[in-house]
Short mmCIF file of C-alpha atoms and ligand atoms in Angstrom, two decimals:
data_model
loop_
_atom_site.label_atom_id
_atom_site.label_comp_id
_atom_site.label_asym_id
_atom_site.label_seq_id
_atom_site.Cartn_x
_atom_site.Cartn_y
_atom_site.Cartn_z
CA UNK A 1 -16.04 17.20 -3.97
CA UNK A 2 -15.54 20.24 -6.35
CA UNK A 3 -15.01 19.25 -9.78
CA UNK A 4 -16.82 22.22 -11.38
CA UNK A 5 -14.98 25.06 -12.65
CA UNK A 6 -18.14 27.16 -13.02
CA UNK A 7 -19.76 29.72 -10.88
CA UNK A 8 -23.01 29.42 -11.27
CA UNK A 9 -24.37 26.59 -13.64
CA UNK A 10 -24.78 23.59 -11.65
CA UNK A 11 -23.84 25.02 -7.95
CA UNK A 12 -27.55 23.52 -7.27
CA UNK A 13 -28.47 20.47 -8.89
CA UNK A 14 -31.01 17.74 -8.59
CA UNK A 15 -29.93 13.81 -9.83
CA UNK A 16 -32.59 11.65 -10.60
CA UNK A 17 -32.20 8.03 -11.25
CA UNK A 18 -35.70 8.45 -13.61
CA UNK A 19 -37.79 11.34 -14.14
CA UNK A 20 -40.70 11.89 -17.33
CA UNK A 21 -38.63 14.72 -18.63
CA UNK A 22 -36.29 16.99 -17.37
CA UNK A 23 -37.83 20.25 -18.72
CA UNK A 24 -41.04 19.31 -16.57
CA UNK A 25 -38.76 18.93 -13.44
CA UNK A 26 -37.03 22.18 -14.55
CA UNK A 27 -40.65 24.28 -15.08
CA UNK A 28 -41.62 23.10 -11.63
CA UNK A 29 -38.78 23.44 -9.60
CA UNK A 30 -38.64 27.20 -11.74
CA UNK A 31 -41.78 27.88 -10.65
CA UNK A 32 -41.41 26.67 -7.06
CA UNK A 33 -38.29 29.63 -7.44
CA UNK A 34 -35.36 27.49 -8.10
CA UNK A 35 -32.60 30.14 -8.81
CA UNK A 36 -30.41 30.33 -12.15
CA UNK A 37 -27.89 27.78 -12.84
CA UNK A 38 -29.83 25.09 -11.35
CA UNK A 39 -29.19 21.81 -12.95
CA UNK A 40 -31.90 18.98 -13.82
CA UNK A 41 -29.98 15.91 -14.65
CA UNK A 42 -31.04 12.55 -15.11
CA UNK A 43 -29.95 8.67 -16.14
CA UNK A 44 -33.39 8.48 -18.36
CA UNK A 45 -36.33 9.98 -19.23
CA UNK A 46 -39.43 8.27 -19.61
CA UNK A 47 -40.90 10.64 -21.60
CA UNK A 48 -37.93 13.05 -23.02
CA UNK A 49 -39.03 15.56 -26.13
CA UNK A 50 -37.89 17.27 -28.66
CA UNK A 51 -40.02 20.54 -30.13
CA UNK A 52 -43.27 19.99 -31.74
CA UNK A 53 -43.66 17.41 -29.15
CA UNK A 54 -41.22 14.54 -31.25
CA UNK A 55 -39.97 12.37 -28.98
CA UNK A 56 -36.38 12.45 -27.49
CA UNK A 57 -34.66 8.88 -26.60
CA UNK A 58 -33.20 9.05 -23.47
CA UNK A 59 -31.83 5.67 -22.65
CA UNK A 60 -30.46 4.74 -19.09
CA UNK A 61 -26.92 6.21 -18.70
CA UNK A 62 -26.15 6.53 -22.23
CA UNK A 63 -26.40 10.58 -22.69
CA UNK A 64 -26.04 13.85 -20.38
CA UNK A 65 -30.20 14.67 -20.47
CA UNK A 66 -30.60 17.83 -18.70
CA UNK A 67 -32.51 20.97 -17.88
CA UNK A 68 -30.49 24.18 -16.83
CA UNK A 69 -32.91 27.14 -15.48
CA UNK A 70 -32.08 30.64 -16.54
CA UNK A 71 -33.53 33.78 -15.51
CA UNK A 72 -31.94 36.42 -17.83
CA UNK A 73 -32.86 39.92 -17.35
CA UNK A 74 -33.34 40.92 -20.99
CA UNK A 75 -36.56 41.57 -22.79
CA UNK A 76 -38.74 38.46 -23.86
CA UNK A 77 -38.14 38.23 -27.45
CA UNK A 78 -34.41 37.75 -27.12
CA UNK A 79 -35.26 34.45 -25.69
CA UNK A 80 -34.82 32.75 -28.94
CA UNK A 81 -31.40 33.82 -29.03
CA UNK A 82 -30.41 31.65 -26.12
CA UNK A 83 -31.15 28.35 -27.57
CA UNK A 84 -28.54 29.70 -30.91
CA UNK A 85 -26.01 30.81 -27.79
CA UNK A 86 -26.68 26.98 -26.03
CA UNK A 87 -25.77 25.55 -29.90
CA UNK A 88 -22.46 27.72 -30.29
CA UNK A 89 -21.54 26.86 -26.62
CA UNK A 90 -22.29 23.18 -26.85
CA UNK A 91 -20.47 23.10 -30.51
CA UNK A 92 -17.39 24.64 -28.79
CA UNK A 93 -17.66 21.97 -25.70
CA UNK A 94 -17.05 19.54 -28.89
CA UNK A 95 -14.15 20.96 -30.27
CA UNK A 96 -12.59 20.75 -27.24
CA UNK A 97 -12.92 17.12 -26.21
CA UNK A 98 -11.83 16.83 -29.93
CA UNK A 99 -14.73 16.26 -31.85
CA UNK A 100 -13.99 19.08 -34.50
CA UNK A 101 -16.64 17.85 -37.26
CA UNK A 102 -19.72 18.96 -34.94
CA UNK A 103 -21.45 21.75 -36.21
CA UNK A 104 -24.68 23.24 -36.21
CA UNK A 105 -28.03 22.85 -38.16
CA UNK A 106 -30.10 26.04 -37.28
CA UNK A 107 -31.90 26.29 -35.07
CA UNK A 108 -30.69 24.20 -32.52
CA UNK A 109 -29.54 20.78 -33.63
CA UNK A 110 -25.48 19.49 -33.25
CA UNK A 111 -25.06 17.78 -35.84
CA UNK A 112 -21.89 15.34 -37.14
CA UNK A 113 -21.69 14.20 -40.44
CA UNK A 114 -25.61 15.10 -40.89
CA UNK A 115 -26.32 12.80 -38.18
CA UNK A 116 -27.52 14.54 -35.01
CA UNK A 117 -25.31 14.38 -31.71
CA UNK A 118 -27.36 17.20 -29.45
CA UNK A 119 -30.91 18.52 -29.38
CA UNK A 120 -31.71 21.62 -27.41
CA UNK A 121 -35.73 22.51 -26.58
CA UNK A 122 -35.88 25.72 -25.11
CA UNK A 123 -39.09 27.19 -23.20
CA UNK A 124 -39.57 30.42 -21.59
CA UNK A 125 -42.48 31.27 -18.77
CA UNK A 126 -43.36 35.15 -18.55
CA UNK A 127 -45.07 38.22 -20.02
CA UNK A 128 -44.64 39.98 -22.60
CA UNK A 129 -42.60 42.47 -20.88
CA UNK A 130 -40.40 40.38 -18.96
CA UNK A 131 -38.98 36.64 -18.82
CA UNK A 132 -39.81 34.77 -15.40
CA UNK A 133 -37.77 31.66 -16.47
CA UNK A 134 -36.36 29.78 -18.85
CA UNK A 135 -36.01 26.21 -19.19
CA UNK A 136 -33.27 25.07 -21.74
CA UNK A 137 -33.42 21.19 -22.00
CA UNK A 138 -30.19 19.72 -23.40
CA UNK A 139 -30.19 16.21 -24.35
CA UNK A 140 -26.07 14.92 -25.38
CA UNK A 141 -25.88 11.06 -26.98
CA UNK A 142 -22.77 10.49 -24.65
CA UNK A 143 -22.29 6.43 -24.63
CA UNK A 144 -24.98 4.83 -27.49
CA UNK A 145 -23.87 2.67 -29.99
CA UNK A 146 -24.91 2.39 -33.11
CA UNK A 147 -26.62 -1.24 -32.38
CA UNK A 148 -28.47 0.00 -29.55
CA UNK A 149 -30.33 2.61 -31.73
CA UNK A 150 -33.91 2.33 -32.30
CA UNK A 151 -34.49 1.22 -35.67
CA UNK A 152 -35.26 5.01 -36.69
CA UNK A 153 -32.62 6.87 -35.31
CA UNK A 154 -30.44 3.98 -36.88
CA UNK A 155 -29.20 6.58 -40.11
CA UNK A 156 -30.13 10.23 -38.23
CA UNK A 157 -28.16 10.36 -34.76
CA UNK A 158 -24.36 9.27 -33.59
CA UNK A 159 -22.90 9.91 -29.93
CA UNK A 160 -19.54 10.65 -28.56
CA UNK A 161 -18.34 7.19 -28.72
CA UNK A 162 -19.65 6.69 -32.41
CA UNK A 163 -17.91 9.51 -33.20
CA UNK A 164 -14.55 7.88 -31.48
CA UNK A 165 -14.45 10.25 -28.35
CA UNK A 166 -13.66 8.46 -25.66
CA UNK A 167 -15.19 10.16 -22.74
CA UNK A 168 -17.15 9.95 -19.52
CA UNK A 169 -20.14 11.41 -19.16
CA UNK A 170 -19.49 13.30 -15.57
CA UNK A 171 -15.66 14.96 -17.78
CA UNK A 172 -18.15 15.46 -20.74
CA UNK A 173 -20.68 17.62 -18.27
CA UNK A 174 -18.29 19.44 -16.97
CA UNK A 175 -16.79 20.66 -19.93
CA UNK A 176 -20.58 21.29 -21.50
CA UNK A 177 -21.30 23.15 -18.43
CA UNK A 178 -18.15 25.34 -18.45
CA UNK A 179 -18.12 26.49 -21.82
CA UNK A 180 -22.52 26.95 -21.38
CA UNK A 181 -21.62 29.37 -18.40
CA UNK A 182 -18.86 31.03 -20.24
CA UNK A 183 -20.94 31.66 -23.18
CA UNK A 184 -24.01 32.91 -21.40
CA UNK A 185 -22.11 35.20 -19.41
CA UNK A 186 -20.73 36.73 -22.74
CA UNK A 187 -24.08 37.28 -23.91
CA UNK A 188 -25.06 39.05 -20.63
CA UNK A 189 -21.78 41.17 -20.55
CA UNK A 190 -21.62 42.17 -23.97
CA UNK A 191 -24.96 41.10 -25.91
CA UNK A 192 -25.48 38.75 -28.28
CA UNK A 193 -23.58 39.98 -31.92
CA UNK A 194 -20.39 38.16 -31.42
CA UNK A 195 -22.48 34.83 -30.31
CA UNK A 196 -24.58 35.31 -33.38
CA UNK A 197 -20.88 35.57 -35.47
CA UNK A 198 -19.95 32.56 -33.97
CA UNK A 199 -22.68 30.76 -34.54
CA UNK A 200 -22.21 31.56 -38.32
CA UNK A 201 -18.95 30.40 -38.47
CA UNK A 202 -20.22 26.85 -36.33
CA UNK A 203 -23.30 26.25 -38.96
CA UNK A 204 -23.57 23.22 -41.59
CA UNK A 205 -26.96 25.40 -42.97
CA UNK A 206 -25.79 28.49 -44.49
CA UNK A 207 -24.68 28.42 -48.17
CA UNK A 208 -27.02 25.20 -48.49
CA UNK A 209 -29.55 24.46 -50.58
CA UNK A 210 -32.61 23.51 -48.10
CA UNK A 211 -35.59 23.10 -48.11
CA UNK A 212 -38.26 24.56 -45.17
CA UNK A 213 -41.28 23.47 -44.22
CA UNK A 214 -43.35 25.99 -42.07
CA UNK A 215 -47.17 25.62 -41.63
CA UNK A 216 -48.73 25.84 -44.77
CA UNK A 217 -45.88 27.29 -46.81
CA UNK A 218 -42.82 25.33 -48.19
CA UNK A 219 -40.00 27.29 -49.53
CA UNK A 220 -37.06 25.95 -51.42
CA UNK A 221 -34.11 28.07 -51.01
CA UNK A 222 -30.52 28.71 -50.37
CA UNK A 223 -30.04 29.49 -46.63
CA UNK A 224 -27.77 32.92 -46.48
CA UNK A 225 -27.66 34.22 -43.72
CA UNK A 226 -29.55 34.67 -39.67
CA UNK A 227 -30.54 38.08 -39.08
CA UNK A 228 -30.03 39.68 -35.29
CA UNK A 229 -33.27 38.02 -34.10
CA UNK A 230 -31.63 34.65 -35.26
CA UNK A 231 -34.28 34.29 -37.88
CA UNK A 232 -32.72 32.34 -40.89
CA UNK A 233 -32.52 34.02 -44.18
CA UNK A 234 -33.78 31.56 -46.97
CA UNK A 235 -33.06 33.28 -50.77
CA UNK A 236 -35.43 31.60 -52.84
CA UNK A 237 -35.18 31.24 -56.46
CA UNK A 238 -37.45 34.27 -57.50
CA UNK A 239 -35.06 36.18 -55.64
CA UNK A 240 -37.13 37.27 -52.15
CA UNK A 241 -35.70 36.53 -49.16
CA UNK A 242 -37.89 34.78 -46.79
CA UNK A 243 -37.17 35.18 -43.21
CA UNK A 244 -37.74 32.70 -41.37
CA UNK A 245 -39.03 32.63 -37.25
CA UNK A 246 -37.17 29.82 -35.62
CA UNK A 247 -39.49 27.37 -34.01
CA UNK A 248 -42.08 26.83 -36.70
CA UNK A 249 -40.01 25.01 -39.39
CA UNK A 250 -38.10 22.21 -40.01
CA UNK A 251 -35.40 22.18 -43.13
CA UNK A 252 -33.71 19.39 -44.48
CA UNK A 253 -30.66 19.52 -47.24
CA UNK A 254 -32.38 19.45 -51.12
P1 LIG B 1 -36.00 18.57 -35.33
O1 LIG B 1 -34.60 18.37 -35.80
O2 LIG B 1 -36.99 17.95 -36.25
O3 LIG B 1 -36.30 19.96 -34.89
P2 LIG B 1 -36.31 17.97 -32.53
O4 LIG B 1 -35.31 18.94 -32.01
O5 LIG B 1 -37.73 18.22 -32.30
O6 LIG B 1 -36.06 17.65 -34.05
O7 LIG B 1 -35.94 16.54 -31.95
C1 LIG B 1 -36.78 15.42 -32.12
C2 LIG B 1 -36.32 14.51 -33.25
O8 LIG B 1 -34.97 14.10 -33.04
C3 LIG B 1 -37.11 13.22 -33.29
O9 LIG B 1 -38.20 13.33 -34.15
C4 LIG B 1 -36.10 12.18 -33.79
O10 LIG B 1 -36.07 12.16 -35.20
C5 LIG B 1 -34.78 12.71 -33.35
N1 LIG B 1 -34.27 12.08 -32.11
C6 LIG B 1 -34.96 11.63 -31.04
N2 LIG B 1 -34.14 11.19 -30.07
C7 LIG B 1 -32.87 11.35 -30.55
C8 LIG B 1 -31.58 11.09 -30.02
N3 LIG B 1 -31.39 10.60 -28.80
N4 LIG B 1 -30.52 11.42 -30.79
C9 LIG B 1 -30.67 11.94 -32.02
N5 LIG B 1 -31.86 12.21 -32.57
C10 LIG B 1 -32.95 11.92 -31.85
#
């Protein structure tokens, strides 16, 4: 059956029932040479992550949790960039199936109402001259209710059906997929700037106050702007503008 409207992301995929975490299948199957556009997808992860190695709760049929493999031919340090372009195509997906109040928290979070609907953990495997692979894990709160939460995701995450959207998963996965394909394919064809524009319009952080913890340094700041690494541009009250390297930080509203 051919439900898929998309060339390449998700011609190949692998289903598992269970799995650790689908960026681990993803990273092996990448290095065994799985081509681009294959999809990781599973009902649960055992052992699903966010960055800085937080935990990501993955309960049994509840989200989309997946791993899409991309081998890009551009130069190493544009790989940031592609988690931003999997936030603005994700954030689009949403509009579409209605939910028009998702937006996003740089770098890579999907947020509704503050609460977070999406997290994306990107990793790439190469030199420093050229990307072998990279592994974007995409984890989607599809089904959970709010009384299924664990007791501290009870106040920080929602789903599709908290938010009223009334969809399956396999409709929901398609139209993620499409709009992922559609996006990436922009980037390729005509390079990242009008990604990067729509990304601005799409995010809840610029013009807010925040507050950003990197290693050792905390600035408190108003977030203006991303440059055209995707670094965000923090003003902070002296006047400087800090820039900072996605990755290293977390922020949360002042
Ligand atoms: P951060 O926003 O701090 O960068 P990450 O992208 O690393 O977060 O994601 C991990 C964090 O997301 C966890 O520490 C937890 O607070 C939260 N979290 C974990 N699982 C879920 C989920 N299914 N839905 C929403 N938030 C979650």
């Amino acid at each position: 059956k051919q439900i898929l409207k998309t060339d390449v992301f998700g011609k190949r995929y692998v289903y598992m029932d269970t799995t650790e975490s689908t960026n681990l299948e993803a990273r092996y199957l990448a290095q065994q040479g799985a081509e681009e556009g294959t999809v990781v997808v599973t009902e649960e992860q055992a052992a699903g992550r966010g960055r800085l190695s937080r935990g990501w709760y993955s309960p049994f049929g509840k989200g989309l949790w997946f791993s899409l493999i991309l081998r890009p031919d551009f130069a190493p340090v544009e790989a940031p960039k592609c988690t931003l372009m999997a936030a603005v195509a994700l954030t689009k997906a949403f509009h579409k199936m209605g939910l028009t109040d998702a937006g996003i928290k740089w770098p890579n979070d999907i947020l509704v109402n503050g609460r977070k609907l999406v997290g994306i953990l990107t990793e790439m495997s190469g030199s420093m001259e050229e990307i072998s692979y990279i592994v974007m894990g995409i984890g989607v709160n599809v089904k959970t209710k709010q009384e299924e939460l664990p007791e501290e995701l009870k106040l920080i995450a929602t789903s599709l059906t908290m938010e009223g959207i009334d969809i399956e998963r396999t409709e929901a996965f398609k139209i993620i997929l499409e709009s992922l394909e559609h996006q990436y394919y922009e980037v390729l064809d005509s390079g990242f700037e009008e990604t990067l524009n729509e990304w601005r319009q799409l995010s809840v952080t610029l013009g807010e106050e925040i507050e950003v913890r990197a290693p050792g340094n905390t600035y408190e700041g108003v977030a203006t702007d991303i440059d055209e690494d995707g670094n965000l541009l923090v003003r902070i009250p002296d006047g400087t503008v800090k820039r900072i390297v996605a990755g290293d930080v977390s922020i949360r509203p002042r």
